[in-house]
Coordinates of C-alpha atoms in Angstrom, one line a residue:
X1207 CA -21.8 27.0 -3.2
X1208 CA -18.4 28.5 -2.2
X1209 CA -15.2 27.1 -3.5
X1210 CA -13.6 25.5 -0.3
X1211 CA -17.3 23.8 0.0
X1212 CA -16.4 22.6 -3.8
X1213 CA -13.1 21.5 -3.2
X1214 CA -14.3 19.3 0.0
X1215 CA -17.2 18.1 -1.8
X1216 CA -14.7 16.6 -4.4
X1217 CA -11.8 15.5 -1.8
X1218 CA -15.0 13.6 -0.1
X1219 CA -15.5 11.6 -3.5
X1220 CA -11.6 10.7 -4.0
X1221 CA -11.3 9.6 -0.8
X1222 CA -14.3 7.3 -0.8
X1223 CA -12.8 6.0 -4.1
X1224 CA -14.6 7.8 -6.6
X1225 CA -14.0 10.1 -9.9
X1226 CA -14.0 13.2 -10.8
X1227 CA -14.4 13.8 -14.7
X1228 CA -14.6 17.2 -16.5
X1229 CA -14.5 16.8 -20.5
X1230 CA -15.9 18.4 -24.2
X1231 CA -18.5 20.8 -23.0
X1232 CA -18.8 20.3 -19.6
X1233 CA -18.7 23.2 -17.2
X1234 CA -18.6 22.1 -14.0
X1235 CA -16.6 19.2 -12.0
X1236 CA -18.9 16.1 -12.4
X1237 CA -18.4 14.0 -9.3
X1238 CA -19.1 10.3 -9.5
X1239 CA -18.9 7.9 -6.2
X1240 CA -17.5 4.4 -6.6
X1241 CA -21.1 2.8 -6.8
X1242 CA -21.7 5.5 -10.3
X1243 CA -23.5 7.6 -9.0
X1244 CA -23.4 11.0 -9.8
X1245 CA -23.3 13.4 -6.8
X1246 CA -24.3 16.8 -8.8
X1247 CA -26.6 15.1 -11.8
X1248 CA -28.0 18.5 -12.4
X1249 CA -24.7 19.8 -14.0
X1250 CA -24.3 16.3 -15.6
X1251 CA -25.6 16.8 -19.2
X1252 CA -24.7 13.4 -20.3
X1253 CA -25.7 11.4 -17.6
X1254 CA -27.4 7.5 -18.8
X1255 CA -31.0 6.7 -18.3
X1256 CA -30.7 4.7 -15.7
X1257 CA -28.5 7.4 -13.7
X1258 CA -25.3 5.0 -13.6
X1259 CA -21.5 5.6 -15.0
X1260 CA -19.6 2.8 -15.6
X1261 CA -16.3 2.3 -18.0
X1262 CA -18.7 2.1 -21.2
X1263 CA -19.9 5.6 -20.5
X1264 CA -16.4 6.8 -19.3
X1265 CA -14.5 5.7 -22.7
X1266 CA -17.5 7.2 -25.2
X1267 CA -16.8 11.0 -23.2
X1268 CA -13.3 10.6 -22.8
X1269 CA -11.3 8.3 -25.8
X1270 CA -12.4 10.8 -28.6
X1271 CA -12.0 13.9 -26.7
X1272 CA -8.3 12.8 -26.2
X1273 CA -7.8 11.5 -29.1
X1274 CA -8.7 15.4 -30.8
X1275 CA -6.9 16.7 -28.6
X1276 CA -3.6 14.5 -28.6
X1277 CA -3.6 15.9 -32.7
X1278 CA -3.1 19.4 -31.6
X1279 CA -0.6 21.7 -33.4
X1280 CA 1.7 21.1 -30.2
X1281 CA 1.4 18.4 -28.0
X1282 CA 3.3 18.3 -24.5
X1283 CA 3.0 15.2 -21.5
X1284 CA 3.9 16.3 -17.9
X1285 CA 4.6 13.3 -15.7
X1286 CA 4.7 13.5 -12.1
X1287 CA 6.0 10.8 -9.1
X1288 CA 2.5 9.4 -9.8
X1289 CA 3.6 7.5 -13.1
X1290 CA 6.7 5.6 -11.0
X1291 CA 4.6 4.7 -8.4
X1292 CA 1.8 3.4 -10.6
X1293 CA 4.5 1.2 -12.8
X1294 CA 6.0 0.4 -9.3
X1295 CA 2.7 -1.0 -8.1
X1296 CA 2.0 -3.0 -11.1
X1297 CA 5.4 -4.7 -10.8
X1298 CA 4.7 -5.7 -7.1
X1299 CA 8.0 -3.7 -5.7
X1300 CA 8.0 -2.5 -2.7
X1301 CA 11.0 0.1 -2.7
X1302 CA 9.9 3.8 -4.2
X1303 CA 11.8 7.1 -3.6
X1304 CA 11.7 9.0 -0.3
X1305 CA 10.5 12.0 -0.5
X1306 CA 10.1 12.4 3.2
X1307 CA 11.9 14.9 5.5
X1308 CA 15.4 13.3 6.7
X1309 CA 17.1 14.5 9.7
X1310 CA 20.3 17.1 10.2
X1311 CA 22.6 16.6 12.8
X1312 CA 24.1 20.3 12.1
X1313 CA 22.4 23.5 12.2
X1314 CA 18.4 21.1 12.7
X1315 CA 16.3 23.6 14.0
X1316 CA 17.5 26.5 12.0
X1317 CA 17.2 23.8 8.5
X1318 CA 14.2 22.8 9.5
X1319 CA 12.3 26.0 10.1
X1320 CA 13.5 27.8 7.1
X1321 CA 12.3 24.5 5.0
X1322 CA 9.0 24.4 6.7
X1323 CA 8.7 28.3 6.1
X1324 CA 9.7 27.0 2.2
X1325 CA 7.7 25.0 2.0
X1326 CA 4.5 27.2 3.2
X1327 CA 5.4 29.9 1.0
X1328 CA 5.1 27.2 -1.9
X1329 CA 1.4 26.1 -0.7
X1330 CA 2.0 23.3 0.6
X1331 CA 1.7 21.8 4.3
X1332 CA 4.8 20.5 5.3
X1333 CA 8.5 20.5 3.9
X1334 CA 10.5 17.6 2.1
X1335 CA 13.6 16.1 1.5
X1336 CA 13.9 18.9 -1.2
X1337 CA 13.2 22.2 0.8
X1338 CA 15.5 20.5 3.4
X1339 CA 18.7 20.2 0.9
X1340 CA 17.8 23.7 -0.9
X1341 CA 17.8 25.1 2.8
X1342 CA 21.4 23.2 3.7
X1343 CA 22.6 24.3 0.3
X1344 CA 22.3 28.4 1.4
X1345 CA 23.4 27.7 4.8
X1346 CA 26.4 26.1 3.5
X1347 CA 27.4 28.8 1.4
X1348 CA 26.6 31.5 3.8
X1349 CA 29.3 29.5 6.3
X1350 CA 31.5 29.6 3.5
X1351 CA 31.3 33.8 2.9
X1352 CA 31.8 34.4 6.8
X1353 CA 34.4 31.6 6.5
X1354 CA 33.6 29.4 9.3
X1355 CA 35.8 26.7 8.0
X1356 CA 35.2 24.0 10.7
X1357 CA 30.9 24.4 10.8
X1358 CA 31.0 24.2 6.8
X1359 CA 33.2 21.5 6.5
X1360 CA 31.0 19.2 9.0
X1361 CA 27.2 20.3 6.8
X1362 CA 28.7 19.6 4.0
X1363 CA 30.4 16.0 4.8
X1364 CA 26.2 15.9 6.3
X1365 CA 25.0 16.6 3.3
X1366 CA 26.8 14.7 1.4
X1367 CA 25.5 11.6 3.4
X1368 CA 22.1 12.6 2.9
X1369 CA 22.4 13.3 -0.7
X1370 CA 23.5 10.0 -1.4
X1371 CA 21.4 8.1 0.9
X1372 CA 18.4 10.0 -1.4
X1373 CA 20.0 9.0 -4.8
X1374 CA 20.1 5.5 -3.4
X1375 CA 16.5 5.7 -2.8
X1376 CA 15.6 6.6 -6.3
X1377 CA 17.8 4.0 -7.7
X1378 CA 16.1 1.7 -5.2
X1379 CA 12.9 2.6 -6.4
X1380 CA 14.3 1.4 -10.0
X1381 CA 15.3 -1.9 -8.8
X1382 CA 12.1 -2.5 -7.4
X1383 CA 10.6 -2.3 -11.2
X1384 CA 13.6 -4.1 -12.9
X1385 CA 14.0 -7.1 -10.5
X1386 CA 10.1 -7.4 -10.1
X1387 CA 9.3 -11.4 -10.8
X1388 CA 8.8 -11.7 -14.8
X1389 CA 5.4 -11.6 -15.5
X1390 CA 4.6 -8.6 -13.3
X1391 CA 7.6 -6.9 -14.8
X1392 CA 6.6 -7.4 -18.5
X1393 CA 3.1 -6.3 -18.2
X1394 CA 4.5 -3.1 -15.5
X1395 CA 6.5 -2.6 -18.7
X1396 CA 3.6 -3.2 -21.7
X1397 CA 1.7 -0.9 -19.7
X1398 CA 4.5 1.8 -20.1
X1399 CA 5.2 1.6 -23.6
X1400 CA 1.4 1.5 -24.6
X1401 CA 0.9 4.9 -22.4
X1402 CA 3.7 6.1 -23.9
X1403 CA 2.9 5.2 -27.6
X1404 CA -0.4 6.9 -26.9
X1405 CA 1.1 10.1 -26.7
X1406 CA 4.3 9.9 -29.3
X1407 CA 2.3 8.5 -32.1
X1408 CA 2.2 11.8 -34.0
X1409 CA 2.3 12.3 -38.0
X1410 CA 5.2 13.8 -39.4
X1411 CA 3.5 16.9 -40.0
X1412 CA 2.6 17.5 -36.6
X1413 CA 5.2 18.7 -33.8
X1414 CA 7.6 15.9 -31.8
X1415 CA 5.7 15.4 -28.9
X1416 CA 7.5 17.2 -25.8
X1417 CA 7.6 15.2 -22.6
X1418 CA 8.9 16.5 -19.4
X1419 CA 9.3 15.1 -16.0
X1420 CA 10.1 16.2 -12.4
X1421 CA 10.8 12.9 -11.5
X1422 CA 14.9 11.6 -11.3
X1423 CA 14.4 8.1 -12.0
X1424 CA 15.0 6.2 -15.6
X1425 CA 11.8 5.3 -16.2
X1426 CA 10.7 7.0 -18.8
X1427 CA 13.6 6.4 -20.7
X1428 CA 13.2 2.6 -19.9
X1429 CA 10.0 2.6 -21.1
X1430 CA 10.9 4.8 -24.6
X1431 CA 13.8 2.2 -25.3
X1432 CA 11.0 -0.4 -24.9
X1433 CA 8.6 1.1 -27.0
X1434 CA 11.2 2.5 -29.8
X1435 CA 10.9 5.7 -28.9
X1436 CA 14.3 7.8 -30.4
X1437 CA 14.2 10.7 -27.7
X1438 CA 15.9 13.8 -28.0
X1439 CA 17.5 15.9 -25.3
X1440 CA 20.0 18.7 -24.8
X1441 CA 22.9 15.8 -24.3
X1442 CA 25.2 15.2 -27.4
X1443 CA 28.0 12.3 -27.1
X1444 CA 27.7 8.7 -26.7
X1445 CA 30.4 7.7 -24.1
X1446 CA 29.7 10.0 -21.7
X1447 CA 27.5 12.8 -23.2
X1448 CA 27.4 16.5 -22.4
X1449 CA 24.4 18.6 -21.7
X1450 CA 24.9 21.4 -24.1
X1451 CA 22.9 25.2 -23.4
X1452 CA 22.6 25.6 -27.2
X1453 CA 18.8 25.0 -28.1
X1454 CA 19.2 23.3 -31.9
X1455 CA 16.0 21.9 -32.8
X1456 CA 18.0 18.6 -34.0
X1457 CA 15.9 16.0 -35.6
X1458 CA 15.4 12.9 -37.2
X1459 CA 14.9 12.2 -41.1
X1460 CA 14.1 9.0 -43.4
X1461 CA 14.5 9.0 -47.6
X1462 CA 11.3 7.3 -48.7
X1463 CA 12.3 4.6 -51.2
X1464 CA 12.3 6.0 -54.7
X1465 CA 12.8 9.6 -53.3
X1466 CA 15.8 11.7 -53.4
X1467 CA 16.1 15.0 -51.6
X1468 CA 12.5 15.1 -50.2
X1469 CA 13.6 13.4 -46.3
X1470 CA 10.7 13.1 -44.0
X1471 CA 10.1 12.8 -40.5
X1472 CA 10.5 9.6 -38.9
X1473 CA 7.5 8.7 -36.4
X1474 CA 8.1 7.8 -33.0
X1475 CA 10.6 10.4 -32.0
X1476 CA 9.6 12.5 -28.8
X1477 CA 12.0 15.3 -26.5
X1478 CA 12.8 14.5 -23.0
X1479 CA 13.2 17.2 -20.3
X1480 CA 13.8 16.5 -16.8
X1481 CA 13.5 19.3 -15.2
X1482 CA 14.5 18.7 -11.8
X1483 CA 17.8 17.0 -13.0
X1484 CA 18.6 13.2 -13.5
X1485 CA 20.0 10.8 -10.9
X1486 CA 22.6 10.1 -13.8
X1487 CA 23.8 13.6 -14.3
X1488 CA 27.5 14.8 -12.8
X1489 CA 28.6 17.9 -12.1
X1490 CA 32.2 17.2 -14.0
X1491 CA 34.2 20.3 -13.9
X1492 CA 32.4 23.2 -15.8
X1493 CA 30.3 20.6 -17.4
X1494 CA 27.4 18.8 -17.0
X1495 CA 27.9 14.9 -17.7
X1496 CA 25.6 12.0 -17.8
X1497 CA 27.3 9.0 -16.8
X1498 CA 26.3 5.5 -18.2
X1499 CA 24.6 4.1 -14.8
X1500 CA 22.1 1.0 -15.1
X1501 CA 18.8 1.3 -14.4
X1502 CA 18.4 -0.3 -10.9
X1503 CA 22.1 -0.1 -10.0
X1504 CA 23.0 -0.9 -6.3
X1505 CA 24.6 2.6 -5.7
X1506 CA 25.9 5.2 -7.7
X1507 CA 29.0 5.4 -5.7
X1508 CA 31.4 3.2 -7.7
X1509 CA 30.2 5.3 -11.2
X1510 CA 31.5 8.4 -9.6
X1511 CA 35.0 7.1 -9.5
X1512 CA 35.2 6.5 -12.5
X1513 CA 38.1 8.2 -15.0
X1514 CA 37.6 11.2 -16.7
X1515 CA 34.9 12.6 -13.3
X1516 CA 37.5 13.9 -11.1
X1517 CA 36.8 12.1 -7.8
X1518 CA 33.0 13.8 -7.6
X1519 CA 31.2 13.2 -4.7
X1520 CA 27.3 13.0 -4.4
X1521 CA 27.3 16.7 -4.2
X1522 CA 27.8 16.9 -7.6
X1523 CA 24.7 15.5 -8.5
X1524 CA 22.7 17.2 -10.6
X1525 CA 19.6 16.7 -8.4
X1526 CA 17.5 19.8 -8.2
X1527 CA 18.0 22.0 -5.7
X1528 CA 21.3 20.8 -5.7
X1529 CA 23.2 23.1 -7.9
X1530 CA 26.2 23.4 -9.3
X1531 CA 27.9 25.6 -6.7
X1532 CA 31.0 27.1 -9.3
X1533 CA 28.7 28.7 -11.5
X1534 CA 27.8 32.4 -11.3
X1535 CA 24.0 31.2 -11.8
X1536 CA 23.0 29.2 -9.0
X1537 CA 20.0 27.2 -11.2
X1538 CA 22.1 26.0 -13.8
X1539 CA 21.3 23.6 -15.7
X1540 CA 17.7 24.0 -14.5
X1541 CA 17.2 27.4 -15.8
X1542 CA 18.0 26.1 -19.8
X1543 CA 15.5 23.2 -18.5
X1544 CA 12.4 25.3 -17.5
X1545 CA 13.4 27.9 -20.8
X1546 CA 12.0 24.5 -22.8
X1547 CA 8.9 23.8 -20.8
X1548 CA 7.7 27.4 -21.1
X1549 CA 9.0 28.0 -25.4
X1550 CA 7.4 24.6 -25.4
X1551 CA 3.9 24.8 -24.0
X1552 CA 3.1 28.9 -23.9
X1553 CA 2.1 29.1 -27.4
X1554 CA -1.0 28.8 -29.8
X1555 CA -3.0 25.3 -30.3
X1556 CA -0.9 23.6 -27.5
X1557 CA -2.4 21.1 -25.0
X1558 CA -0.6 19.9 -22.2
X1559 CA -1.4 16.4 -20.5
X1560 CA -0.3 15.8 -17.1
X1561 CA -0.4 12.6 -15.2
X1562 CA 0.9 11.4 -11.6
X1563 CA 1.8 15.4 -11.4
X1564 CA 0.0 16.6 -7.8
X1565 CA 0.9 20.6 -8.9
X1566 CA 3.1 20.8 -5.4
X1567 CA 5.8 23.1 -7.5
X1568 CA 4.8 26.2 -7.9
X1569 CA 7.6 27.4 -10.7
X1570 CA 6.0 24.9 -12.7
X1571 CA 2.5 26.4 -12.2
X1572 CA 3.4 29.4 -12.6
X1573 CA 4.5 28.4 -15.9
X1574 CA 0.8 26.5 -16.9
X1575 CA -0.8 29.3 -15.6
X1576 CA 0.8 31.7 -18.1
X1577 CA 0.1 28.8 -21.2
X1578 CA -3.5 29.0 -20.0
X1579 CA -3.9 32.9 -20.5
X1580 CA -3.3 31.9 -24.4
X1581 CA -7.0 30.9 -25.4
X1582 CA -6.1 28.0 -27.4
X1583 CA -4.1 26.2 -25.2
X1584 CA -5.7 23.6 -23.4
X1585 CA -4.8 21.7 -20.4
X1586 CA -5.7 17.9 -19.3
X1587 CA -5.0 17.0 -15.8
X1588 CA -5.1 13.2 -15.3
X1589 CA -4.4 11.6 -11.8
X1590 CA -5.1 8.7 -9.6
X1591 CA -5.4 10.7 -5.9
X1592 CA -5.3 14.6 -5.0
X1593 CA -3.2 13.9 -2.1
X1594 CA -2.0 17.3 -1.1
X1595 CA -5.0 19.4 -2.0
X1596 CA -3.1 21.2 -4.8
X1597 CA -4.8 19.7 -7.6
X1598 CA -8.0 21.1 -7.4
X1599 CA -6.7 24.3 -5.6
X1600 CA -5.0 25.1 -8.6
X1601 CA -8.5 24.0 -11.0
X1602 CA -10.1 26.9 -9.1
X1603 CA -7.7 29.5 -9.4
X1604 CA -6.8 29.1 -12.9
X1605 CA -10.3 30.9 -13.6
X1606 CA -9.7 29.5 -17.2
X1607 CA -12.2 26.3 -16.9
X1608 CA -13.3 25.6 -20.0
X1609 CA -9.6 25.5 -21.3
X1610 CA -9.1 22.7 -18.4
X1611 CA -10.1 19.2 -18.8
X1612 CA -9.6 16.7 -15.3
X1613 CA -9.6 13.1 -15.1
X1614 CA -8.8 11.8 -11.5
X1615 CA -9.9 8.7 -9.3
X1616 CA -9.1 5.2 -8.5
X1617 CA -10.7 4.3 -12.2
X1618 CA -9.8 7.2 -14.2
X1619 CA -6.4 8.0 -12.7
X1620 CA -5.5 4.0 -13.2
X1621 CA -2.8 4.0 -15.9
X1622 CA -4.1 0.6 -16.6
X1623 CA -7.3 1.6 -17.8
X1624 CA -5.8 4.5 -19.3
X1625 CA -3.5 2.3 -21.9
X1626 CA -6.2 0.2 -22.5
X1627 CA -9.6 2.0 -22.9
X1628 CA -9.0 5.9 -22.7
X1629 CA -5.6 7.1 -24.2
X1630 CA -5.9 7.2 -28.4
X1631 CA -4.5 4.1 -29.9
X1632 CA -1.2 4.0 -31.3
X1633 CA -1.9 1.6 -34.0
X1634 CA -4.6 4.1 -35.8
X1635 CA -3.8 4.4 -39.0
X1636 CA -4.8 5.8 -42.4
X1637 CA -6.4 2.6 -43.6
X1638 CA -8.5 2.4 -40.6
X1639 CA -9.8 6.0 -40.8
X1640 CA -10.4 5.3 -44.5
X1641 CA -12.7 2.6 -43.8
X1642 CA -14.7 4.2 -40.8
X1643 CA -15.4 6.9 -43.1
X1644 CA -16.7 4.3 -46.0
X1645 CA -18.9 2.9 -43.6
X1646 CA -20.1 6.1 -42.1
X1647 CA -21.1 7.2 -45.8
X1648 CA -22.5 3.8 -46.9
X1649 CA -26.1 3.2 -46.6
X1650 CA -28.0 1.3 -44.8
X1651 CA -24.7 1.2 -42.0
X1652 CA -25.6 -0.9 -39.2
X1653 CA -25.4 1.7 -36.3
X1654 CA -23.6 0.0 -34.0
X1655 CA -20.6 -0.3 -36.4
X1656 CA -20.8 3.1 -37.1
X1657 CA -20.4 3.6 -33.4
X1658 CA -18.0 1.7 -33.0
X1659 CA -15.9 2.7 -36.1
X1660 CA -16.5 6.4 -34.7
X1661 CA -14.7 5.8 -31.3
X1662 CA -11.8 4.5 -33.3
X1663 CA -12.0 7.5 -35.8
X1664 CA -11.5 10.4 -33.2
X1665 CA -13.6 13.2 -33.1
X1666 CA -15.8 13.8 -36.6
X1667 CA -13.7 17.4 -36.7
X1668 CA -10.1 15.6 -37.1
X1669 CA -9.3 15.1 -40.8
X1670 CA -7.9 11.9 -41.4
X1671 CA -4.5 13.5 -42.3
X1672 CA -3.9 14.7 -39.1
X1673 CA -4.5 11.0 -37.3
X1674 CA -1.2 9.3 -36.4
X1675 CA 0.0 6.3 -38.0
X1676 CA 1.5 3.6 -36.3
X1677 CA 5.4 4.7 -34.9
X1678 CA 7.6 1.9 -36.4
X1679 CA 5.8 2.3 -40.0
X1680 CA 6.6 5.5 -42.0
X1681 CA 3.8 6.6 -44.1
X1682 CA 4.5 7.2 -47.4

């Protein structure tokens, strides 16, 4: 079988509501329907007596893979637009970010041909909002070096508009979440933090966990505030801090009681990157600022007035493509931002987890495919839907598949079921690895204990060192 017969066979699956899992040892996609049944049981090797997979089988392949996996050396999460819309959904709002094309009134056929030509040239079928403001961007500096004053001066009051007409649609997408009716806001939010916790509950003696994001909501952050989560990022200040090009690798310390000069690393502390930009970060001058905007605000408009920012406009956003236009390098900041995914995840014993992430940027795979030519790296893919085809496109090309693990589908892909029966438990701890093991070498166990105790355990390879403790309580 060809690959394009492949790839439909699996987009058949997904769109009937089914999974598609590919974990330990496996060397092929295994494509179940939303009944369990396995559609290609001969390259299933794991596959129950009675030919069904439900949850039960899904968390005995996938929890202790994870949880090995979540203890490597370096440990980096990839979130996508798929992670808003699934804490969006939960919270019952109705307002998410528009991606969609918009509509010039200047220069429309020529913007919208080169960003349909972008967009092609980056794989995928049709252009967004995106490839439509990285197109007006070029056009409007090309206007400005022939010096047609009058045709500039009307695209960029355009853009302008359209700029901050998106931004309001991400902050929109924000409110949604944080006026949501109580009860489906505080699980949306539990949800969060326990997906979250999954990932940045990491012993001191392992690497902070990096997370990066494409998206330019707050959510993330939200959700790490929640949790407890200190994060670290390139800003320094408090008012109104600047984004700083130096890399220091800052961190955070605790003096256990009794103990002078030995400080160790406090748990729970992770490093943000957004590498598309923030909805919060200004272009102020030769700096980049983030301002203090609340999560859900009404418009960013009023925030931009504000002392100190030099009447910007919403062309001064940091929203990726739209650069800072009075720097010699068009891509700052985002070139320091993609610098600190690639240090971060092209190295040895480094496994990167993506969710909600449908690979539709292709500098970013780029980047993964680069991590992937280092044997040990190892790459999880987890995601509700395939919508745009990319997903699997990029499985096949990568040529590296037993260094690729995939989770997607309506059950796998649910974040739900992720926080509660698939993603590694942030409360693990040493006492609970201490008593697996004492009943694993008692005799006489009773085997479903041991079982049991060996899903919470991890995988039989991961000392009990290595296994996190839980975030808010230092080991000592």
């Amino acid at each position: 079988m060809d690959i394009k017969q492949k790839i439909e066979n699996a987009q058949t699956v997904l769109n009937g509501e089914g999974n598609i899992i590919k974990t330990r040892d496996d060397r092929e996609l295994i494509l179940v329907d939303k009944d369990g049944k396995v559609q290609n049981a001969d390259n299933c090797g794991w596959l129950p007596d009675n030919g069904e997979v439900n949850k039960s089988v899904f968390r005995t392949r996938i929890e202790p893979w994870l949880t090995s996996l979540f203890q490597s050396e370096h440990l980096s999460l990839l979130c996508g637009s798929g992670i808003t819309n699934a804490i969006s959904f939960l919270a019952g709002a109705t307002g998410s970010t528009t991606m969609g094309t918009t509509t010039f009134t200047q220069f429309k056929d020529e913007i919208q041909e080169a960003a349909e030509a972008s967009a092609e040239a980056s794989g995928r079928k049709k252009g967004n909002v995106e490839d439509q403001i990285r197109t007006a961007n070029d056009l409007l500096r090309g206007l400005k070096i022939l010096k047609k004053v009058t045709e500039a001066t009307a695209l960029e009051t355009e853009l302008n508009d359209i700029i901050s007409k998106f931004a309001k649609s991400i902050l929109l997408s924000e409110n949604g979440i944080a006026t949501a009716t109580e009860d489906k806001r505080e699980n949306a939010y539990s949800v969060l933090v326990n997906f979250l916790l999954s990932f940045a509950s990491r012993t001191g003696n392992r690497e902070r966990l990096n997370i990066f994001t494409t998206n330019y909501d707050r959510l993330i952050e939200v959700g790490a505030e929640l949790a407890g989560i200190h994060m670290m990022d390139r800003f320094v200040g408090t008012m109104m801090p600047i984004f700083r090009s130096s890399r220091l690798n800052l961190d955070i310390h605790y003096n256990p009681p009794g103990i002078r000069g030995e400080p160790r690393y406090l748990e729970g502390v992770a490093r943000l990157t957004k590498l598309h930009g923030s909805v919060d970060w200004i272009q102020n001058g030769n700096e980049i600022r983030r301002v203090g905007l609340p999560f859900g605000a009404d418009s960013i408009m009023p925030y931009l007035s504000a002392p100190g920012l030099k009447g910007s406009d919403a062309l001064k956003l940091m929203i990726y493509p739209n650069s800072a236009k009075d720097r010699e390098t068009a891509e700052y900041p985002y070139v320091e931002l993609f610098r600190d995914f690639a240090a971060a995840i092209c190295r040895p014993n480094s496994t990167l987890v993506t969710y909600g992430y449908g690979f539709g940027d292709e500098h970013i795979n780029r980047v993964i495919h680069d991590m992937l030519t280092i044997p040990s790296t190892h790459l999880v893919v987890i995601s509700f839907n395939d919508p745009i085809g990319r997903i699997l496109k990029f499985y096949y090309e990568s040529a590296h598949y037993a260094q690729i693990s995939v989770l997607i589908g309506k059950d796998l892909g649910d974040i739900t079921n992720l926080a509660n029966d698939y993603l590694p438990k942030s409360a693990i701890d040493r006492t609970t690895i201490r008593m697996a093991e004492l009943l694993q070498h008692r005799m006489g166990v009773d085997s479903r204990a041991s079982a049991t105790t060996t899903s919470v355990s991890s995988a039989p390879t991961t000392p009990a060192s290595s296994i996190s403790a839980t975030p808010t309580t230092p080991i000592v």
